[in-house]
CSV table of N, CA and C in Angstrom, one decimal:
chain,number,residue,atom,x,y,z
A,245,MET,N,-25.8,108.1,-65.9
A,245,MET,CA,-26.9,107.8,-66.7
A,245,MET,C,-28.5,108.0,-66.2
A,246,LYS,N,-29.5,108.4,-67.3
A,246,LYS,CA,-31.0,108.7,-66.9
A,246,LYS,C,-31.7,107.2,-66.7
A,247,THR,N,-32.0,107.2,-65.7
A,247,THR,CA,-33.1,106.1,-65.9
A,247,THR,C,-34.2,106.2,-66.4
A,248,ARG,N,-34.4,105.0,-67.5
A,248,ARG,CA,-35.3,104.7,-68.5
A,248,ARG,C,-35.9,103.4,-68.3
A,249,ILE,N,-37.3,103.7,-69.0
A,249,ILE,CA,-38.2,102.5,-69.0
A,249,ILE,C,-38.0,101.8,-70.3
A,250,TYR,N,-37.7,100.6,-70.2
A,250,TYR,CA,-37.8,99.7,-71.7
A,250,TYR,C,-38.9,98.7,-71.6
A,251,ALA,N,-39.6,98.7,-72.8
A,251,ALA,CA,-40.7,98.2,-72.8
A,251,ALA,C,-40.5,96.7,-73.6
A,252,PHE,N,-40.6,95.5,-73.2
A,252,PHE,CA,-40.2,94.4,-74.0
A,252,PHE,C,-41.5,93.6,-74.1
A,253,ASP,N,-41.8,93.5,-75.4
A,253,ASP,CA,-42.8,92.0,-76.1
A,253,ASP,C,-42.2,91.1,-75.7
A,254,PHE,N,-43.3,90.3,-75.5
A,254,PHE,CA,-43.3,88.8,-75.0
A,254,PHE,C,-43.1,88.0,-75.8
A,255,ASP,N,-44.3,87.4,-76.6
A,255,ASP,CA,-43.9,86.4,-77.5
A,255,ASP,C,-43.1,86.5,-78.4
A,256,GLY,N,-42.2,85.9,-78.9
A,256,GLY,CA,-41.4,86.5,-80.3
A,256,GLY,C,-40.1,87.2,-80.1
A,257,THR,N,-40.3,87.9,-79.0
A,257,THR,CA,-38.9,88.6,-78.5
A,257,THR,C,-38.1,88.4,-77.2
A,258,MET,N,-39.1,88.2,-76.2
A,258,MET,CA,-38.2,87.7,-75.0
A,258,MET,C,-38.3,86.0,-74.9
A,259,THR,N,-39.5,85.5,-75.7
A,259,THR,CA,-39.3,84.1,-75.9
A,259,THR,C,-39.1,83.7,-77.5
A,260,ASP,N,-38.9,82.2,-77.3
A,260,ASP,CA,-38.5,81.7,-78.8
A,260,ASP,C,-39.7,81.3,-79.3
A,261,TYR,N,-40.9,82.2,-80.3
A,261,TYR,CA,-42.1,81.9,-80.9
A,261,TYR,C,-41.8,81.7,-82.1
A,262,GLY,N,-42.2,80.8,-82.7
A,262,GLY,CA,-41.7,80.5,-84.0
A,262,GLY,C,-43.4,81.1,-85.1
A,263,GLY,N,-44.1,81.5,-84.4
A,263,GLY,CA,-45.5,81.7,-85.5
A,263,GLY,C,-46.2,81.0,-84.8
A,264,LYS,N,-46.5,80.0,-84.0
A,264,LYS,CA,-47.6,79.1,-83.7
A,264,LYS,C,-48.0,79.2,-82.4
A,265,PHE,N,-49.3,79.8,-82.3
A,265,PHE,CA,-49.7,80.2,-80.8
A,265,PHE,C,-50.2,78.8,-80.1
A,266,LEU,N,-49.6,78.2,-79.3
A,266,LEU,CA,-50.2,77.0,-78.4
A,266,LEU,C,-50.7,77.1,-77.5
A,267,GLY,N,-51.3,78.4,-77.3
A,267,GLY,CA,-52.4,78.7,-76.0
A,267,GLY,C,-51.8,79.5,-75.0
A,268,HIS,N,-53.0,80.3,-74.3
A,268,HIS,CA,-52.6,81.2,-73.5
A,268,HIS,C,-51.8,80.7,-72.2
A,269,THR,N,-51.6,79.7,-71.9
A,269,THR,CA,-50.9,79.3,-70.7
A,269,THR,C,-49.7,78.5,-71.0
A,270,ILE,N,-49.6,78.2,-72.4
A,270,ILE,CA,-48.3,77.5,-72.4
A,270,ILE,C,-47.3,78.3,-73.3
A,271,VAL,N,-46.1,78.4,-73.2
A,271,VAL,CA,-45.1,79.7,-73.2
A,271,VAL,C,-43.8,78.9,-73.7
A,272,ASP,N,-43.2,79.5,-74.8
A,272,ASP,CA,-42.0,79.1,-75.1
A,272,ASP,C,-40.7,79.3,-74.2
A,273,GLU,N,-39.6,79.0,-74.7
A,273,GLU,CA,-38.6,79.3,-73.6
A,273,GLU,C,-38.0,80.7,-74.2
A,274,PRO,N,-37.4,81.0,-73.1
A,274,PRO,CA,-36.4,82.3,-73.1
A,274,PRO,C,-35.8,82.7,-74.3
A,275,ARG,N,-35.5,84.0,-74.7
A,275,ARG,CA,-34.4,83.9,-75.7
A,275,ARG,C,-33.4,84.6,-75.1
A,276,PRO,N,-32.1,83.6,-74.8
A,276,PRO,CA,-31.0,84.2,-74.0
A,276,PRO,C,-30.2,85.0,-74.4
A,277,GLU,N,-30.1,85.9,-75.4
A,277,GLU,CA,-29.5,87.4,-75.5
A,277,GLU,C,-30.6,88.3,-75.0
A,278,VAL,N,-31.7,88.3,-75.3
A,278,VAL,CA,-33.0,88.9,-74.9
A,278,VAL,C,-32.9,89.1,-73.1
A,279,ILE,N,-32.9,88.1,-72.9
A,279,ILE,CA,-33.1,88.2,-71.0
A,279,ILE,C,-31.7,88.6,-70.7
A,280,LYS,N,-30.7,88.2,-71.1
A,280,LYS,CA,-29.5,89.1,-70.4
A,280,LYS,C,-29.2,90.2,-71.0
A,281,ALA,N,-29.7,90.7,-72.3
A,281,ALA,CA,-30.1,92.4,-72.0
A,281,ALA,C,-30.7,93.0,-71.1
A,282,ILE,N,-32.2,92.6,-70.7
A,282,ILE,CA,-32.8,92.9,-69.7
A,282,ILE,C,-32.0,92.8,-68.3
A,283,ARG,N,-31.4,91.8,-68.2
A,283,ARG,CA,-30.4,91.7,-66.9
A,283,ARG,C,-29.6,93.0,-66.7
A,284,ILE,N,-28.8,93.0,-68.1
A,284,ILE,CA,-27.7,93.9,-68.1
A,284,ILE,C,-28.4,95.5,-67.8
A,285,LEU,N,-29.7,95.9,-68.5
A,285,LEU,CA,-30.4,97.0,-68.1
A,285,LEU,C,-30.8,97.2,-66.6
A,286,LYS,N,-31.4,96.4,-66.2
A,286,LYS,CA,-31.4,96.4,-64.8
A,286,LYS,C,-30.7,97.0,-63.9
A,287,LYS,N,-29.5,96.1,-64.1
A,287,LYS,CA,-27.8,96.1,-63.2
A,287,LYS,C,-27.5,97.8,-63.6
A,288,GLN,N,-27.8,98.6,-64.7
A,288,GLN,CA,-27.9,100.1,-64.7
A,288,GLN,C,-28.7,100.8,-64.4
A,289,GLY,N,-29.8,99.9,-63.7
A,289,GLY,CA,-30.8,101.0,-62.9
A,289,GLY,C,-32.2,101.3,-64.0
A,290,HIS,N,-31.8,100.7,-65.1
A,290,HIS,CA,-33.5,100.9,-65.7
A,290,HIS,C,-34.2,100.1,-65.4
A,291,LYS,N,-35.7,100.5,-65.7
A,291,LYS,CA,-36.9,99.7,-65.3
A,291,LYS,C,-37.3,98.8,-66.5
A,292,ILE,N,-38.1,97.8,-66.4
A,292,ILE,CA,-38.3,96.7,-67.4
A,292,ILE,C,-39.9,96.8,-67.3
A,293,LEU,N,-40.4,97.0,-68.4
A,293,LEU,CA,-42.0,96.8,-68.4
A,293,LEU,C,-42.1,95.4,-69.7
A,294,VAL,N,-43.0,94.5,-69.4
A,294,VAL,CA,-43.3,93.4,-70.2
A,294,VAL,C,-44.7,93.6,-70.6
A,295,HIS,N,-44.9,94.1,-72.2
A,295,HIS,CA,-46.1,94.2,-72.6
A,295,HIS,C,-46.4,93.2,-73.5
A,296,SER,N,-47.8,92.6,-73.6
A,296,SER,CA,-48.4,91.4,-74.0
A,296,SER,C,-49.8,91.3,-74.1
A,297,THR,N,-50.3,90.5,-75.2
A,297,THR,CA,-51.6,90.0,-75.3
A,297,THR,C,-52.0,89.3,-74.2
A,298,ARG,N,-50.8,88.7,-73.7
A,298,ARG,CA,-51.1,87.6,-72.3
A,298,ARG,C,-51.5,88.4,-71.3
A,299,GLY,N,-52.3,87.5,-70.4
A,299,GLY,CA,-52.5,88.1,-68.9
A,299,GLY,C,-51.4,88.4,-68.0
A,300,ASN,N,-51.2,89.1,-67.2
A,300,ASN,CA,-50.2,89.3,-66.1
A,300,ASN,C,-49.8,87.8,-65.3
A,301,ALA,N,-50.7,87.2,-65.2
A,301,ALA,CA,-50.2,85.9,-64.1
A,301,ALA,C,-49.4,84.9,-64.7
A,302,VAL,N,-49.6,85.1,-66.5
A,302,VAL,CA,-49.0,83.9,-67.0
A,302,VAL,C,-47.4,84.6,-67.3
A,303,LEU,N,-47.5,85.9,-67.4
A,303,LEU,CA,-46.2,86.7,-67.8
A,303,LEU,C,-45.3,86.6,-66.4
A,304,GLN,N,-45.9,86.9,-65.3
A,304,GLN,CA,-45.3,87.0,-63.9
A,304,GLN,C,-44.8,85.6,-63.5
A,305,LYS,N,-45.5,84.7,-63.6
A,305,LYS,CA,-45.0,83.5,-63.3
A,305,LYS,C,-43.8,82.9,-64.3
A,306,TRP,N,-44.1,83.1,-65.8
A,306,TRP,CA,-42.5,82.7,-66.5
A,306,TRP,C,-41.5,83.7,-66.1
A,307,CYS,N,-41.9,84.8,-65.8
A,307,CYS,CA,-40.5,85.7,-65.7
A,307,CYS,C,-39.7,85.1,-64.1
A,308,LYS,N,-40.8,84.5,-63.2
A,308,LYS,CA,-40.4,84.2,-62.2
A,308,LYS,C,-39.6,82.8,-62.5
A,309,THR,N,-40.0,82.3,-63.0
A,309,THR,CA,-39.3,81.0,-63.2
A,309,THR,C,-38.4,81.1,-64.1
A,310,HIS,N,-38.0,81.9,-65.0
A,310,HIS,CA,-37.2,82.1,-65.7
A,310,HIS,C,-36.1,83.1,-65.1
A,311,ASP,N,-36.5,83.7,-64.0
A,311,ASP,CA,-35.6,84.5,-63.2
A,311,ASP,C,-34.9,85.6,-63.9
A,312,VAL,N,-36.0,86.5,-64.7
A,312,VAL,CA,-35.9,87.6,-65.4
A,312,VAL,C,-36.7,88.8,-64.7
A,313,PRO,N,-35.6,89.8,-64.3
A,313,PRO,CA,-36.5,91.1,-63.2
A,313,PRO,C,-37.1,91.8,-64.3
A,314,VAL,N,-38.2,92.1,-63.8
A,314,VAL,CA,-39.4,92.8,-64.5
A,314,VAL,C,-40.1,93.8,-63.5
A,315,ASP,N,-40.4,94.8,-63.6
A,315,ASP,CA,-41.0,96.1,-62.7
A,315,ASP,C,-42.5,96.3,-63.1
A,316,TYR,N,-42.6,96.0,-64.4
A,316,TYR,CA,-44.0,96.1,-64.4
A,316,TYR,C,-44.5,95.2,-65.8
A,317,PHE,N,-45.9,94.9,-65.5
A,317,PHE,CA,-46.3,93.9,-66.5
A,317,PHE,C,-47.7,94.9,-67.1
A,318,ASN,N,-47.6,94.9,-68.3
A,318,ASN,CA,-48.6,95.4,-69.3
A,318,ASN,C,-49.2,96.7,-69.1
A,319,GLU,N,-48.9,97.5,-68.2
A,319,GLU,CA,-48.9,98.9,-67.6
A,319,GLU,C,-47.7,99.5,-67.3
A,320,ASN,N,-47.8,101.0,-66.8
A,320,ASN,CA,-46.6,101.5,-66.5
A,320,ASN,C,-47.4,102.3,-65.1
A,321,PRO,N,-47.3,102.2,-64.1
A,321,PRO,CA,-48.2,102.9,-62.8
A,321,PRO,C,-47.9,104.2,-62.8
A,322,GLU,N,-46.2,104.5,-63.1
A,322,GLU,CA,-45.9,106.0,-63.4
A,322,GLU,C,-46.7,106.8,-64.1
A,323,PHE,N,-47.4,106.3,-65.2
A,323,PHE,CA,-47.8,107.2,-66.1
A,323,PHE,C,-49.2,106.6,-66.3
A,324,ASN,N,-50.0,106.2,-65.3
A,324,ASN,CA,-51.4,105.0,-65.8
A,324,ASN,C,-52.7,106.2,-65.9
A,325,THR,N,-52.3,107.4,-66.0
A,325,THR,CA,-53.7,108.4,-66.4
A,325,THR,C,-53.6,108.8,-67.6
A,326,GLU,N,-52.7,108.5,-68.3
A,326,GLU,CA,-52.7,109.0,-69.9
A,326,GLU,C,-53.3,107.8,-70.5
A,327,ASN,N,-52.9,106.7,-71.1
A,327,ASN,CA,-53.8,105.7,-71.9
A,327,ASN,C,-53.4,104.2,-71.6
A,328,PRO,N,-54.1,103.9,-70.9
A,328,PRO,CA,-54.1,102.4,-70.3
A,328,PRO,C,-54.3,101.4,-71.3
A,329,GLY,N,-54.3,102.1,-72.7
A,329,GLY,CA,-54.1,100.9,-73.9
A,329,GLY,C,-52.6,100.6,-74.1
A,330,LYS,N,-51.9,101.7,-73.8
A,330,LYS,CA,-50.4,101.6,-74.5
A,330,LYS,C,-49.5,102.0,-73.2
A,331,PRO,N,-48.4,101.0,-72.7
A,331,PRO,CA,-48.0,101.4,-71.5
A,331,PRO,C,-46.8,102.4,-72.2
A,332,VAL,N,-46.4,103.9,-71.2
A,332,VAL,CA,-45.5,104.6,-71.3
A,332,VAL,C,-44.2,104.2,-71.4
A,333,ALA,N,-43.3,104.3,-72.2
A,333,ALA,CA,-41.9,103.5,-72.2
A,333,ALA,C,-41.1,104.6,-73.1
A,334,HIS,N,-39.6,104.7,-72.9
A,334,HIS,CA,-38.8,105.2,-73.5
A,334,HIS,C,-38.3,104.7,-74.7
A,335,VAL,N,-38.5,103.3,-74.7
A,335,VAL,CA,-38.1,102.6,-75.8
A,335,VAL,C,-38.7,101.4,-76.0
A,336,TYR,N,-39.7,100.9,-77.5
A,336,TYR,CA,-40.4,99.5,-77.2
A,336,TYR,C,-39.3,98.4,-78.2
A,337,LEU,N,-39.3,97.4,-77.5
A,337,LEU,CA,-38.5,96.1,-78.4
A,337,LEU,C,-39.8,95.6,-79.0
A,338,ASP,N,-40.0,95.2,-80.2
A,338,ASP,CA,-41.0,93.9,-80.3
A,338,ASP,C,-40.7,93.4,-81.7
A,339,ASP,N,-41.0,92.0,-82.0
A,339,ASP,CA,-40.7,91.3,-83.2
A,339,ASP,C,-41.9,91.7,-84.5
A,340,ARG,N,-42.8,92.3,-84.2
A,340,ARG,CA,-43.6,92.5,-84.8
A,340,ARG,C,-43.5,94.3,-85.3
A,341,ALA,N,-42.5,94.8,-85.2
A,341,ALA,CA,-42.5,96.4,-85.4
A,341,ALA,C,-41.8,96.6,-86.4
A,342,VAL,N,-42.2,98.0,-87.3
A,342,VAL,CA,-41.7,98.9,-87.9
A,342,VAL,C,-41.2,99.8,-87.4
A,343,CYS,N,-40.0,100.1,-87.5
A,343,CYS,CA,-39.5,101.7,-87.1
A,343,CYS,C,-39.6,102.8,-88.0
A,344,TYR,N,-40.2,103.6,-87.2
A,344,TYR,CA,-40.3,105.1,-87.9
A,344,TYR,C,-39.2,106.0,-88.0
A,345,ARG,N,-38.6,106.2,-89.0
A,345,ARG,CA,-37.2,106.6,-88.9
A,345,ARG,C,-37.7,108.1,-90.1
A,346,GLY,N,-38.8,108.6,-90.5
A,346,GLY,CA,-38.9,109.6,-91.2
A,346,GLY,C,-39.2,109.4,-92.6
A,347,GLN,N,-39.5,108.1,-92.6
A,347,GLN,CA,-39.8,107.8,-94.5
A,347,GLN,C,-41.0,108.2,-95.0
A,348,THR,N,-40.9,108.7,-96.0
A,348,THR,CA,-42.0,109.0,-97.0
A,348,THR,C,-43.5,108.1,-96.8
A,349,ALA,N,-44.1,108.4,-97.1
A,349,ALA,CA,-45.3,107.5,-96.9
A,349,ALA,C,-45.2,106.7,-98.2
A,350,ASP,N,-44.9,106.9,-99.3
A,350,ASP,CA,-44.7,105.7,-100.1
A,350,ASP,C,-43.7,104.4,-99.7
A,351,GLU,N,-43.0,105.4,-99.1
A,351,GLU,CA,-41.7,104.3,-98.2
A,351,GLU,C,-42.2,103.5,-97.1
A,352,LEU,N,-43.1,104.2,-96.4
A,352,LEU,CA,-43.4,103.4,-95.2
A,352,LEU,C,-44.4,102.3,-95.7
A,353,VAL,N,-45.7,102.7,-96.3
A,353,VAL,CA,-46.6,101.9,-97.1
A,353,VAL,C,-45.4,100.5,-97.3
A,354,ASP,N,-44.5,101.0,-98.4
A,354,ASP,CA,-44.0,99.7,-99.0
A,354,ASP,C,-43.6,99.0,-97.9
A,355,GLU,N,-42.8,99.4,-96.9
A,355,GLU,CA,-42.0,98.8,-95.9
A,355,GLU,C,-43.2,98.0,-95.0
A,356,LEU,N,-44.6,98.4,-94.8
A,356,LEU,CA,-45.5,98.1,-94.1
A,356,LEU,C,-46.1,96.8,-94.7
A,357,ASN,N,-46.3,97.2,-96.0
A,357,ASN,CA,-46.9,96.1,-96.9
A,357,ASN,C,-45.7,94.6,-97.0
A,358,ASN,N,-44.4,95.0,-97.1
A,358,ASN,CA,-43.5,93.7,-97.1
A,358,ASN,C,-42.9,93.5,-96.2
A,359,PHE,N,-43.4,93.7,-94.6
A,359,PHE,CA,-43.0,93.5,-93.4
A,359,PHE,C,-43.0,91.9,-93.2
A,360,GLN,N,-41.9,91.3,-92.8
A,360,GLN,CA,-42.0,89.5,-92.3
A,360,GLN,C,-41.4,89.7,-91.0
A,361,VAL,N,-42.0,88.8,-90.0
A,361,VAL,CA,-41.5,88.9,-88.8
A,361,VAL,C,-40.0,87.9,-89.3
A,362,TYR,N,-39.3,88.2,-88.3
A,362,TYR,CA,-37.6,87.7,-88.4
A,362,TYR,C,-37.7,86.0,-88.4
A,363,TYR,N,-38.6,85.4,-87.9
A,363,TYR,CA,-38.4,83.8,-88.0
A,363,TYR,C,-39.3,83.4,-89.4
A,364,LYS,N,-39.9,84.4,-90.2
A,364,LYS,CA,-40.2,83.8,-91.4
A,364,LYS,C,-39.3,84.5,-92.4
A,365,LYS,N,-38.1,84.9,-92.1
A,365,LYS,CA,-37.0,85.1,-93.2
A,365,LYS,C,-36.1,83.9,-93.4
A,366,LYS,N,-36.4,83.4,-92.4
A,366,LYS,CA,-35.1,81.9,-92.6
A,366,LYS,C,-35.5,81.0,-93.5
């Protein structure tokens, strides 16, 4: 299997975030299924990248505390000459994403305008 780089969003994806930001250093509890998936991917030999609007020190401390294996935080040094604003990865996992699947412009606009994060759908 080819080694891939998987980019995981932090708040709301790796953590149990309910839409209420509590501060840059206050972080919610881990989402067990997402953390389990990260561990499985690492055992398969893939690289894990965490991207967030939070600073690296908070991310690194949280991942160490919760024993989450991560290769990179907010950047991919393997491709750091391209665009430092978005880390390069094969796949991105994010709670606030709409997947482009070849929709028409009207379908895409409708999907974007009606998007709700999963925790607001409950």
